[in-house]
XYZ file of C-alpha atoms in Angstrom:
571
model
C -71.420 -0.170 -331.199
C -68.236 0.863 -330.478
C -66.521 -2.711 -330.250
C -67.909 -3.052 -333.696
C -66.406 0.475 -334.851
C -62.992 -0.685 -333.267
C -63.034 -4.246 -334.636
C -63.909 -3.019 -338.189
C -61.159 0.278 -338.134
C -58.942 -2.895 -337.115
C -59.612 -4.532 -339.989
C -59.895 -1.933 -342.752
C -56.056 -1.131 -341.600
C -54.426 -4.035 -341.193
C -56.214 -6.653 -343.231
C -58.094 -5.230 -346.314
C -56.825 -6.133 -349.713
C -58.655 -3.441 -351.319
C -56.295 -0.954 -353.247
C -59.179 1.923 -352.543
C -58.262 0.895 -348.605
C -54.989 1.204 -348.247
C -53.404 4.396 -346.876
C -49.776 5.698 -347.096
C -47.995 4.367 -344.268
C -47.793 7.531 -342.353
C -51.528 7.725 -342.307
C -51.758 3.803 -341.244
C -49.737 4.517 -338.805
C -51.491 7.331 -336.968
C -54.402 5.551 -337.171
C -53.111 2.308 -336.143
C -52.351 4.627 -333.017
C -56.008 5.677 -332.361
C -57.085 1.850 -333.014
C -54.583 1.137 -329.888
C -55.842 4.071 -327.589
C -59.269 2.948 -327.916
C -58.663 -0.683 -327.535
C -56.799 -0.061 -324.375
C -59.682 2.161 -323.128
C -62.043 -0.306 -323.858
C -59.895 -3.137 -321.841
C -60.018 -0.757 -319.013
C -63.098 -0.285 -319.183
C -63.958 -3.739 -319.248
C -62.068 -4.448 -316.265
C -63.595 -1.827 -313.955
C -67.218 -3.054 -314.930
C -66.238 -6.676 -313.833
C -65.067 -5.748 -310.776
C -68.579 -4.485 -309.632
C -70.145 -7.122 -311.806
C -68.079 -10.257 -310.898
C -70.268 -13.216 -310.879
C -71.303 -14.057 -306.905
C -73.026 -17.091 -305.850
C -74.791 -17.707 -302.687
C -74.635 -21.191 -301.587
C -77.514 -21.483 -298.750
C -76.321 -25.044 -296.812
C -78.710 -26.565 -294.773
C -78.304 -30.148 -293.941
C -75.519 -30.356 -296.320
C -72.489 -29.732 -293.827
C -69.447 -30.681 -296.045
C -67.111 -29.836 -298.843
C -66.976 -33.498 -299.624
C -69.248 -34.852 -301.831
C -70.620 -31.900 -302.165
C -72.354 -30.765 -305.794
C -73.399 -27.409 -304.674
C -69.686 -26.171 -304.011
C -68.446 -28.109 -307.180
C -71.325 -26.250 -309.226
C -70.358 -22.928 -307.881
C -66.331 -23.291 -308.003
C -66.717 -23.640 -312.016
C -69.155 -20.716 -312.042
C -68.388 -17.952 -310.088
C -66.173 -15.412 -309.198
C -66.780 -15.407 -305.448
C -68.397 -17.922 -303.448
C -70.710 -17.195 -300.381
C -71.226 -19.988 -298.239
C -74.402 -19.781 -295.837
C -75.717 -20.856 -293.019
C -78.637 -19.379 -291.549
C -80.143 -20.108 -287.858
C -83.630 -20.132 -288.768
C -86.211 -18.983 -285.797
C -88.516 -21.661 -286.955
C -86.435 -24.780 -286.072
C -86.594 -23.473 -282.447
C -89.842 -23.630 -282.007
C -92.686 -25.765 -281.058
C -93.646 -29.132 -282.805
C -97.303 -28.780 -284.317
C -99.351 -31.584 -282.589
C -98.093 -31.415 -278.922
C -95.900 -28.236 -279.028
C -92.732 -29.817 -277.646
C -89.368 -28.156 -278.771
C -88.561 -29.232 -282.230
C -84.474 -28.832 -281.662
C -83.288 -29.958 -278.226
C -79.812 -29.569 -276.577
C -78.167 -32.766 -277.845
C -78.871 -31.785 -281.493
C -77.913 -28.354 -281.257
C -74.420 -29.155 -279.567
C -73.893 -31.207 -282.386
C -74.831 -28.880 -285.178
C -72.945 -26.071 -283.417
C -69.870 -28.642 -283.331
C -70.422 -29.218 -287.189
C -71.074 -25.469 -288.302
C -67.639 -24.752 -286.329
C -65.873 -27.423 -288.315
C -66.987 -26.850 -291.749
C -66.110 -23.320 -290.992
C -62.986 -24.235 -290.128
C -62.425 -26.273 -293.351
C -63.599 -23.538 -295.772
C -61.223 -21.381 -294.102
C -58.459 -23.949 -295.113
C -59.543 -23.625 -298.309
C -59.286 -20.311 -298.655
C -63.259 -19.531 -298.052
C -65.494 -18.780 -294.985
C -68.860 -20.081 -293.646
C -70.622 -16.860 -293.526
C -73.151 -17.427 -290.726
C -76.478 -15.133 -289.895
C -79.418 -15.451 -287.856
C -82.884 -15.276 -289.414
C -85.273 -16.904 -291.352
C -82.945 -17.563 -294.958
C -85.552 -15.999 -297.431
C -84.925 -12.175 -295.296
C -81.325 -12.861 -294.467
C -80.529 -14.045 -298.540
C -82.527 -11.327 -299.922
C -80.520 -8.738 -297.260
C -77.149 -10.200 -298.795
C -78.183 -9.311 -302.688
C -79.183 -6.330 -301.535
C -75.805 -5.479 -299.802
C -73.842 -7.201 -302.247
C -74.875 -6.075 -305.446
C -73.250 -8.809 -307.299
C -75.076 -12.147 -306.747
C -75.890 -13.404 -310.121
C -77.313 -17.476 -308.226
C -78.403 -18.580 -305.333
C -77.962 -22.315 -305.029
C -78.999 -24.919 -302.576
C -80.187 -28.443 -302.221
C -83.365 -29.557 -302.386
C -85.361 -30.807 -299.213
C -88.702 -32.885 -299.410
C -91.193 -32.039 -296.646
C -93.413 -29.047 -296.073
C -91.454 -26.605 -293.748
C -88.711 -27.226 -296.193
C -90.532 -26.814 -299.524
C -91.954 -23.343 -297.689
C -88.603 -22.123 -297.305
C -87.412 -22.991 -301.152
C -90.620 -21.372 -302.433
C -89.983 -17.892 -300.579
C -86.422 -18.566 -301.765
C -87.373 -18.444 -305.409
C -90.121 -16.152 -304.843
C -87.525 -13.288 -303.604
C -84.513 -14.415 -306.207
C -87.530 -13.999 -309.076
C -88.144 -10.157 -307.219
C -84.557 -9.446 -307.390
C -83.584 -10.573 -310.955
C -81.383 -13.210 -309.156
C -81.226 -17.079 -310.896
C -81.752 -20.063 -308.408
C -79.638 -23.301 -308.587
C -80.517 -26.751 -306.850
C -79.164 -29.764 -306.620
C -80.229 -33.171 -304.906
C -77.611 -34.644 -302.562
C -79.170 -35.882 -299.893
C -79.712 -39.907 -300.953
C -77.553 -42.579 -301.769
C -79.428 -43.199 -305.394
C -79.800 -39.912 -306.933
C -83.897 -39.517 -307.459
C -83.718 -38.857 -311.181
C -81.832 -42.445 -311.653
C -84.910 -44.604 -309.558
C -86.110 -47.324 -311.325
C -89.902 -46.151 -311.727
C -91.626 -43.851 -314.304
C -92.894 -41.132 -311.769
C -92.211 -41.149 -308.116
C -95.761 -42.478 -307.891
C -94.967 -45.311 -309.130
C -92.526 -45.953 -305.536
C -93.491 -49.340 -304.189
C -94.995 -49.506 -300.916
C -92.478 -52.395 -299.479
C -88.954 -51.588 -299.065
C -88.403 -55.081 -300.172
C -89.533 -54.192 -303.640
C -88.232 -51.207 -303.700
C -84.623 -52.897 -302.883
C -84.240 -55.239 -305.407
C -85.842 -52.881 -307.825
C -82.978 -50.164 -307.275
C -80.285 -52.783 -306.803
C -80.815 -54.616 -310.028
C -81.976 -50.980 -312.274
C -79.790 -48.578 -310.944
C -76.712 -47.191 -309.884
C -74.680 -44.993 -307.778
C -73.337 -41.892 -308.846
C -69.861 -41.489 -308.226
C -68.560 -39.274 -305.309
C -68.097 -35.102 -306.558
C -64.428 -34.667 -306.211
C -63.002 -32.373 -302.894
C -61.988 -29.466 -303.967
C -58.273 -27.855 -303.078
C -59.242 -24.003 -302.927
C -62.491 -22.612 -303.362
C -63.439 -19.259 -304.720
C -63.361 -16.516 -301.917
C -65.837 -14.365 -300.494
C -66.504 -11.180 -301.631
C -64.231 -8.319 -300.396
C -65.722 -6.834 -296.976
C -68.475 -9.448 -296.331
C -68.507 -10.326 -292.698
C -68.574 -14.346 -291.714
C -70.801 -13.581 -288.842
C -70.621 -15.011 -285.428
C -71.638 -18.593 -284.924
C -74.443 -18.680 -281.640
C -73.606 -20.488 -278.463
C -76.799 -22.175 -277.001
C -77.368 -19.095 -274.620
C -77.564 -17.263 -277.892
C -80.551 -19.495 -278.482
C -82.402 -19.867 -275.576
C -80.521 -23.491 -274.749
C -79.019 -25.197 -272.093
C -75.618 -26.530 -272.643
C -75.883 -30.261 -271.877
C -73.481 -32.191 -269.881
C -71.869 -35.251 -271.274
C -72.687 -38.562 -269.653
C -70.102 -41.304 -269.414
C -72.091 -43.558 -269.910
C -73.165 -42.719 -273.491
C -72.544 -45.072 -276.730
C -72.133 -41.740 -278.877
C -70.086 -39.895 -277.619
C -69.029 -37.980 -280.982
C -68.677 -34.531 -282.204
C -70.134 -33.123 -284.864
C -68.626 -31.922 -288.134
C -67.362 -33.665 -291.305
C -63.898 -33.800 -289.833
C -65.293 -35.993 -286.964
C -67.902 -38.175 -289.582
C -64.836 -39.211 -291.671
C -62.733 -39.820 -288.829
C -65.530 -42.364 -287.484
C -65.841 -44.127 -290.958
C -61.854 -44.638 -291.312
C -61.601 -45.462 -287.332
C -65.074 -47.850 -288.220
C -63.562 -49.629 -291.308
C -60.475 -49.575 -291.458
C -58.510 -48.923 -288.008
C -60.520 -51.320 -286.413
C -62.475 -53.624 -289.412
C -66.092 -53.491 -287.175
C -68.087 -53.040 -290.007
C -66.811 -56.211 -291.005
C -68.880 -57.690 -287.879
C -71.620 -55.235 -288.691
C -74.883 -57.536 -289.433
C -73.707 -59.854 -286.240
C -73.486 -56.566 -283.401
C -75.412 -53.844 -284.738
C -77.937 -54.991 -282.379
C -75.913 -53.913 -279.086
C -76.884 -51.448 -276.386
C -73.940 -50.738 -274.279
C -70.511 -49.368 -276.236
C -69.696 -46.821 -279.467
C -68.581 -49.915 -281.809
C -72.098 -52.145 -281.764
C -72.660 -49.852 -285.095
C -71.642 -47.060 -287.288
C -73.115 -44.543 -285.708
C -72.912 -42.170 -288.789
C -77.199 -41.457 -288.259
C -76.156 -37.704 -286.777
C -73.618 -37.014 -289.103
C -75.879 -38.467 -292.006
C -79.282 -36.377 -290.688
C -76.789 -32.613 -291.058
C -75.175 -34.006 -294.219
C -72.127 -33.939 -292.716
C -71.031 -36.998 -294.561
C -72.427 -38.333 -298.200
C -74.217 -41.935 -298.331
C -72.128 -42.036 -301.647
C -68.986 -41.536 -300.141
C -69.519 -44.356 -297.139
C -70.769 -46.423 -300.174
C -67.514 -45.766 -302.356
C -65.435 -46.921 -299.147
C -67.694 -50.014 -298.227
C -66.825 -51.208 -302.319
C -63.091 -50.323 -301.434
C -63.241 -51.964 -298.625
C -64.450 -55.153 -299.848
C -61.897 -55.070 -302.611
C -59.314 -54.420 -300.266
C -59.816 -56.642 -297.254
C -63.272 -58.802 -297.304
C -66.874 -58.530 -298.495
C -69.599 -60.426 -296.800
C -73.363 -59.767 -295.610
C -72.204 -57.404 -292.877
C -70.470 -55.120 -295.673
C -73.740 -55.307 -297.560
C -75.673 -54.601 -294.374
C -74.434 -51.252 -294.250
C -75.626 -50.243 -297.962
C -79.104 -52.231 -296.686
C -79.451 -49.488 -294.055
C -78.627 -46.537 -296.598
C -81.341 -47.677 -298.760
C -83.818 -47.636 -296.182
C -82.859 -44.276 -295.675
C -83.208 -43.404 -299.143
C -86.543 -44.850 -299.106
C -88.251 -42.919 -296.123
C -87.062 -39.617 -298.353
C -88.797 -41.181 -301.504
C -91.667 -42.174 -299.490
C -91.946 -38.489 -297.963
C -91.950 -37.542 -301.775
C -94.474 -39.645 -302.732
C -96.835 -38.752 -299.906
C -96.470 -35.522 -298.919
C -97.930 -33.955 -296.068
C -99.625 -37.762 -295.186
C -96.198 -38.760 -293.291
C -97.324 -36.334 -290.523
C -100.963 -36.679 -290.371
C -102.287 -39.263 -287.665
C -104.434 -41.731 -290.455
C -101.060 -42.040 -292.017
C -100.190 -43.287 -295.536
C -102.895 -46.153 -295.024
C -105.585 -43.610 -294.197
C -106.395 -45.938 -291.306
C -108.454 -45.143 -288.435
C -107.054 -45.897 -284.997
C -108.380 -44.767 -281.588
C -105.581 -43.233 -280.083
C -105.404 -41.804 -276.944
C -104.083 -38.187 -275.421
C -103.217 -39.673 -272.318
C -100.883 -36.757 -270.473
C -99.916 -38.760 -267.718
C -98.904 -42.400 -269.699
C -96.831 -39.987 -271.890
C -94.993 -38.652 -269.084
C -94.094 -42.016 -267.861
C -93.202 -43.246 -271.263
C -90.679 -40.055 -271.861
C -89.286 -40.225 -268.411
C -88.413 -43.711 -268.119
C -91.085 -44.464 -265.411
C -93.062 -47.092 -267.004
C -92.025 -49.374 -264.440
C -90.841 -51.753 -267.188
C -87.009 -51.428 -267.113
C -86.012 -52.446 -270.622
C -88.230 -49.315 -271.701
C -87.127 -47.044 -268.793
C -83.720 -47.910 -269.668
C -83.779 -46.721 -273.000
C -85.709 -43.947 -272.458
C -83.207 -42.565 -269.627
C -80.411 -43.659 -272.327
C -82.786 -41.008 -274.767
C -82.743 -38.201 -272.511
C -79.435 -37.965 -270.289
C -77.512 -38.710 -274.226
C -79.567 -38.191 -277.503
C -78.950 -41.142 -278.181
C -80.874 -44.571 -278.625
C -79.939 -47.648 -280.084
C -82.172 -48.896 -282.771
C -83.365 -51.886 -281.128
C -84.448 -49.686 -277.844
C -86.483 -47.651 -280.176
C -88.547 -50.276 -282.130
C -89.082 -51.650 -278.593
C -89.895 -48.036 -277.237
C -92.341 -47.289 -280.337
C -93.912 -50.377 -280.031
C -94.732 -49.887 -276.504
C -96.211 -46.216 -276.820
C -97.932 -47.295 -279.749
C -99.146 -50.934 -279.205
C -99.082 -51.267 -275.102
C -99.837 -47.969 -273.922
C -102.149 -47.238 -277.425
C -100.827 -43.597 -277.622
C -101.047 -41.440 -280.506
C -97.824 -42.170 -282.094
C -97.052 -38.463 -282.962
C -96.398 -37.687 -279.462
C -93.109 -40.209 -279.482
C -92.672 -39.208 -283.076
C -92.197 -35.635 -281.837
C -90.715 -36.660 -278.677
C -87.582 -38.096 -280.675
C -87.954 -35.085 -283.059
C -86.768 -32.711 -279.428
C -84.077 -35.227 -278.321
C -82.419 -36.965 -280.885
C -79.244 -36.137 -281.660
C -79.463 -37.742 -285.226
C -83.147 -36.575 -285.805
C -83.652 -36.837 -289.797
C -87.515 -35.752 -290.524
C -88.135 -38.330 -293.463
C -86.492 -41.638 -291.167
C -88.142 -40.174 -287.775
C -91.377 -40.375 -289.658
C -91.025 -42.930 -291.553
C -90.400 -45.018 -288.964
C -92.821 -43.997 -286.376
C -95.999 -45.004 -289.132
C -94.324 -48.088 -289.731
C -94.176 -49.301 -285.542
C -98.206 -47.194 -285.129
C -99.257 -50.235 -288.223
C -100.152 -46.820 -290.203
C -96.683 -46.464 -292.511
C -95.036 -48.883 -295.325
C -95.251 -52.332 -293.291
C -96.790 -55.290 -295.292
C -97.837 -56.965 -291.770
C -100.574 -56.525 -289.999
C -100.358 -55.670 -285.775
C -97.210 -55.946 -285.425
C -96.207 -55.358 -281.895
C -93.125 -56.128 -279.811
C -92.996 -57.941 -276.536
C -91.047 -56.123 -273.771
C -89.855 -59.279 -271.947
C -89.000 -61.330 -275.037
C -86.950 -58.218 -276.770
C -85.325 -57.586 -273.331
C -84.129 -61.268 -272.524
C -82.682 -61.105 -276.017
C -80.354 -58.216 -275.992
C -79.947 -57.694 -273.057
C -80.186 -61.511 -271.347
C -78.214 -60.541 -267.778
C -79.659 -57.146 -267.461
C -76.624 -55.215 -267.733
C -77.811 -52.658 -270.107
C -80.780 -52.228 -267.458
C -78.535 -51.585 -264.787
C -76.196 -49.294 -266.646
C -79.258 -46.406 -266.811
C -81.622 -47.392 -263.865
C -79.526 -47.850 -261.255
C -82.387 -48.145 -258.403
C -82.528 -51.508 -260.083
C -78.832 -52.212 -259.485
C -78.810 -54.861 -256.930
C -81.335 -56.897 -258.842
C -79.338 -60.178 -260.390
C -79.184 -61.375 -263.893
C -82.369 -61.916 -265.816
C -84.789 -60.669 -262.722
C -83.863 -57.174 -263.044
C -86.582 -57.699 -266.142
C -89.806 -58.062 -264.232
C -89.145 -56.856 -260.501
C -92.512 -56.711 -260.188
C -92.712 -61.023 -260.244
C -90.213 -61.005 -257.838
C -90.889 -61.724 -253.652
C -91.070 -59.175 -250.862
C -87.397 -60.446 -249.500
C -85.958 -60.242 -252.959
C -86.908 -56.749 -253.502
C -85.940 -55.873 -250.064
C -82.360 -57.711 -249.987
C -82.265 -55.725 -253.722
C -83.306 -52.339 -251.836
C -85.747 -51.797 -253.840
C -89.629 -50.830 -253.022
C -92.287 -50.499 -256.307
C -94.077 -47.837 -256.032
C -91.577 -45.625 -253.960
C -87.940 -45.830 -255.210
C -89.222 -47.069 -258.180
C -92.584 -47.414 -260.222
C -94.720 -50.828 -260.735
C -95.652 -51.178 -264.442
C -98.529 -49.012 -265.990
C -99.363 -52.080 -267.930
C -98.785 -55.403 -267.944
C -99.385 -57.031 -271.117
C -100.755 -60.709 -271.327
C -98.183 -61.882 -273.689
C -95.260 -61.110 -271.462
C -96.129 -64.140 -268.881
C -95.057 -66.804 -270.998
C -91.180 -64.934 -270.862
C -91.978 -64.258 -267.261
C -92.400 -67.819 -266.329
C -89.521 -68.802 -268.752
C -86.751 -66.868 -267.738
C -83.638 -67.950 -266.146
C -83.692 -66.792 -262.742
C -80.711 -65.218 -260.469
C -77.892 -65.498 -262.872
C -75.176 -63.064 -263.924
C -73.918 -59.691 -262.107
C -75.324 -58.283 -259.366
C -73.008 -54.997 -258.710
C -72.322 -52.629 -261.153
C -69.200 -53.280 -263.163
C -68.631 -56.852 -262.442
C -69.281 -59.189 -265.596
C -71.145 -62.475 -265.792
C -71.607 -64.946 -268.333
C -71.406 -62.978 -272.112
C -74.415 -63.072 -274.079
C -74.525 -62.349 -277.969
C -77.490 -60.824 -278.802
C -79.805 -63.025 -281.191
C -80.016 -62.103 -284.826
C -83.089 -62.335 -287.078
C -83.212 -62.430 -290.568
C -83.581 -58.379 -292.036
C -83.287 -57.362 -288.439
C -83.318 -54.041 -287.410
C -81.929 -50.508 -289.724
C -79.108 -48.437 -288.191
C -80.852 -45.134 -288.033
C -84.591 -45.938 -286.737
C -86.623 -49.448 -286.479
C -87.642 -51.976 -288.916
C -89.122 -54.949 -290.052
C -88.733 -58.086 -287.658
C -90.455 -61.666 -287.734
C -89.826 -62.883 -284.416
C -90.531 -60.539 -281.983
C-alpha cells in the first residue's frame, strides 16, 4: 500500500494536467521533498530485505561430477543469488549389497570418487564457488542446510532411475514440500536426452538394442553440450565447505597401485578430459578404436572413460561433440562411430532400468524366466579369487581385484563362466563387480549381467562363451595370462591355456604342481576339447617380459561394448 501511495503522490505532482492538481511551486516543492524521503526509505528498505531474502539454490550432485556439460549449474547461475554446491557421503552406499551382503563401494571406487570430489572442488573454487561437502544421508543433511540458511528458495538435482535412487529423490521432495522449499531436476545422465526418444511412452522401449539403435539414430538427436561457465554464483556468506573424508574416515583401506594395471587414471573431470584430448587427439587411438578395443594388456586398447562416465565426471554429449569434430577435422570411419555405438548401449541399459524397474535386480529377470541357480559358497570363492584353475578366468579375475579394473572382453568371458559353466546365480558376480569396480554404473552392471545369465535384453537363446576359444583369441601366446598369474610363468605360448592337458615333465620343467602351487579346474567343460586338441603347442615367450610372435586379437562383427559385455556370434 505504500508503493501505491508513493507512486500515485508521484504522479499527482509531477504529471497531472488537472488545473484542480496543481500546487504553487513552493508547495510542489516541499512535497516533491517528502515523495524523495520516502522513496529513498523504501529503496533501503528494499535492500536490507534482499539481503536476508537473496535467492539460494542448493545443487545436490551425485553422479554428476562436473561443471561441464552440466544443466544443473547452468539452471542455477541464471537463477540465483548464491549457489550451494553439494555433495553428500551417504551411509547407505557403504553398506552391504542386498542378496549376498558384500560391500556395495570397494576401495578402487572410492579412491576414485575421492580423487574426483577433490577436483571438482578444486574447479569450483577457480570459479569463484566451493564444493560444500557433508556426511549423511542428503534428505537430513539438505533439510539441516535450509534450516541454517534461511534463504534457499530450490533445491535442484538430477534425476537417477533405480530404487535406492528414486528413495532418496522422494524424501528429497518430501522434506523441500515440509519446508516451503521448490525442487528442480534435470536429466543429464544419457547421451539422447529421454524426453527426445523415439517412442510414445518409455514402454514402448524395444527389447533389442538393435532396434532401439537405428530407431534413435534415424528419429532423434543430440542435444548440444550446456556451455562452461566462467564464474559461478558464490556461496552464501559463512557457510562452511566441509572436509572431504579420507578412506579411514570411512571405514576403507587405502589401496595400493599395481603396475601392472591398464587404468591407471585419476579421478575428476580434469583427468576425464585430459584422457579424451590425450585419446583423440594427442595420440588419434580412437581412430583404431573398433580394431583394439578388444586388448587386455595396456591403457590405449580403449577409452577407458567407463569410471569417469559411471560419477558423471564427463558428459556422453560432450565426447560425442568431439568424436563429430574429430571426424571433421582429421578422419571418420567405423572406429569413430564405434565409440557413439558404445554410448548408446549405455543409454539403453538406463532406459531399460526405466522401463523395468525393480525387475533388473530380481533373479527371474526381465524375461521372468526360471533358472536353477545355485548358492554354491565355495565355486564363488574360486570364481572371485582367481582360483578356478582355468587361467584366462583367474587372470582376469586377479586383474579385477589387485586394480578395479577389467577389460570388457575378460568380463563377458568371466560372466559367462559364473553363469553358464559354474551355473551360479548371476547376482553374486553382479554384486561382486558392484564392490570392485572402479567404473561400477548400476543400470550397465545390471544390464549386462541379465544379458550373459540369458535372463536380460538378448534375442539369442544359451548363449555361452568358451574359455579356451575366447582365450586363444585374445590372448593367443598367453601373455596376458602370465602378466597376473605368475605361478603359470614358465609355461610357453599357447599351453599356459590348459596346464592341466599338459605332461608330468612339462609341468615340472614349468615348476608348476596342480593342486598345490596352483589349482586344477573346478570344471571342465565338454566344448573346450575341440580348442584343446587344436591349439598350437610351445610357441611364443616363456619368461616374463620377453616378446614372441604379435598376435592381433580377432574381431567379430558388433563385438564387444566398452563399459560391460555384449552381443557376440562367434564365441
Amino acid at each position: 500500500m505504500f508503493c501505491k501511495i508513493v507512486s500515485e503522490n508521484v504522479t499527482d505532482a509531477f504529471c497531472s494536467s488537472d488545473p484542480r492538481s496543481r500546487r504553487t511551486s513552493d508547495t510542489v516543492s516541499k512535497r516533491n521533498g517528502l515523495v524523495l524521503i520516502q522513496i529513498q526509505v523504501l529503496q533501503t528498505s528494499r535492500r536490507g530485505r534482499s539481503m536476508t531474502t537473496s535467492r539460494t539454490l542448493i545443487c545436490l550432485l551425485r553422479n554428476d561430477l562436473r561443471v561441464h556439460d552440466n544443466e544443473l549449474f547452468h539452471w542455477a547461475q541464471k537463477n540465483a543469488e548464491h549457489i550451494v554446491p553439494l555433495y553428500c557421503f551417504d551411509p547407505r552406499h557403504y553398506m552391504g549389497t542386498h542378496n549376498y551382503n558384500l560391500p556395495k563401494t570397494g576401495p578402487f571406487r572410492l579412491r576414485f570418487l575421492l580423487e574426483s570430489i577433490r577436483d571438482l572442488r578444486n574447479t569450483l573454487l577457480s570459479k569463484g564457488s566451493n564444493l560444500v561437502v557433508r556426511r549423511g544421508k542428503p534428505e537430513h543433511v539438505v533439510a539441516e542446510l535450509i534450516k541454517q540458511l534461511g534463504s534457499v528458495s530450490t533445491v535442484a538435482f538430477h534425476k537417477e532411475v533405480t530404487s535406492e535412487e528414486l528413495n532418496v529423490e522422494k524424501k528429497l521432495k518430501d522434506v523441500c514440500d515440509q519446508m516451503k522449499v521448490k525442487v528442480h531436476t534435470c536429466w543429464g545422465s544419457t547421451l539422447y536426452h529421454i524426453d527426445d526418444l523415439p517412442f510414445h511412452h518409455i514402454s514402448g522401449l524395444p527389447d533389442v538394442y538393435t532396434q532401439f539403435r537405428k530407431e534413435v539414430e534415424t528419429q532423434s538427436r543430440v542435444r548440444p553440450v550446456f556451455p562452461t561457465p566462467e564464474q559461478l554464483k558464490p556461496l552464501p556468506p559463512g557457510l562452511e565447505e566441509g572436509t572431504i573424508p579420507t578412506a579411514d574416515d570411512l571405514q576403507q583401506t587405502e589401496p595400493v597401485t599395481d603396475p601392472r594395471s591398464a587404468f591407471p587414471c585419476s579421478g575428476g573431470e580434469s583427468q576425464a578430459l585430459a584422457r579424451l584430448k590425450h585419446y583423440f587427439w594427442d595420440t588419434d587411438a580412437v581412430a583404431n578404436y573398433k580394431e583394439t578395443r578388444n586388448g587386455l594388456i595396456g591403457v590405449d586398447y580403449s577409452t577407458k572413460f567407463a569410471s569417469w562416465l559411471a560419477l558423471g565426471c564427463i558428459s556422453p554429449r560432450y565426447i560425442y561433440q568431439q568424436i563429430k569434430q574429430y571426424e571433421k577435422q582429421r578422419t571418420a570411419n567405423q572406429s569413430t562411430y564405434w565409440v557413439i555405438f558404445e554410448l548408446l548401449w549405455r543409454d539403453y541399459f538406463r532406459f531399460v532400468s526405466v522401463k523395468y524397474g525393480n525387475r533388473i535386480f530380481q533373479v527371474k529377470g526381465l524375461q521372468d524366466k526360471s533358472v536353477p541357480w545355485k548358492n554354491d559358497m565355495k565355486l564363488f570363492n574360486a570364481w572371485k579369487e582367481g582360483r578356478t584353475g582355468v587361467p584366462f578366468v583367474d587372470a582376469n579375475m586377479r586383474e579385477l581385484a589387485m586394480t578395479g579394473f577389467m577389460s570388457n572382453r575378460g568380463r563377458q568371458n568371466v560372466a559367462s563362466f559364473l553363469t553358464k559353466d559354474l551355473g551360479l546365480d548371476w547376482r553374486m558376480g553382479a554384486e561382486w563387480f558392484e564392490y570392485l569396480l572402479t567404473d561400477y554404473d548400476v543400470c550397465s552392471n545390471y544390464g549386462n549381467w541379465l544379458y550373459s545369465a540369458g535372463v536380460g535384453n538378448d534375442p539369442r537363446e544359451n548363449r555361452k562363451f568358451n574359455m579356451i576359444k575366447q582365450g586363444l583369441d585374445y590372448d593367443y601366446n598367453g601373455d596376458y595370462i602370465r602378466l597376473w598369474v605368475p605361478e603359470l610363468q614358465k609355461i610357453r605360448g599357447a599351453d599356459v591355456h590348459t596346464p592341466w592337458t599338459l605332461s608330468t615333465a612339462a609341468l615340472s620343467h614349468a615348476e608348476v604342481s596342480l593342486g598345490e602351487n596352483y589349482p586344477t579346474p573346478i570344471v571342465i567343460a565338454p566344448e573346450w576339447s575341440k580348442h584343446i586338441n587344436n591349439k598350437p603347442r610351445g610357441t611364443g615367450p616363456s619368461p616374463r617380459g620377453k616378446k614372441g610372435p604379435s598376435h592381433t586379437p580377432k574381431q567379430h562383427r558388433d563385438r564387444g561394448i566398452d563399459f560391460y559385455f555384449s552381443r557376440s556370434k562367434n564365441l
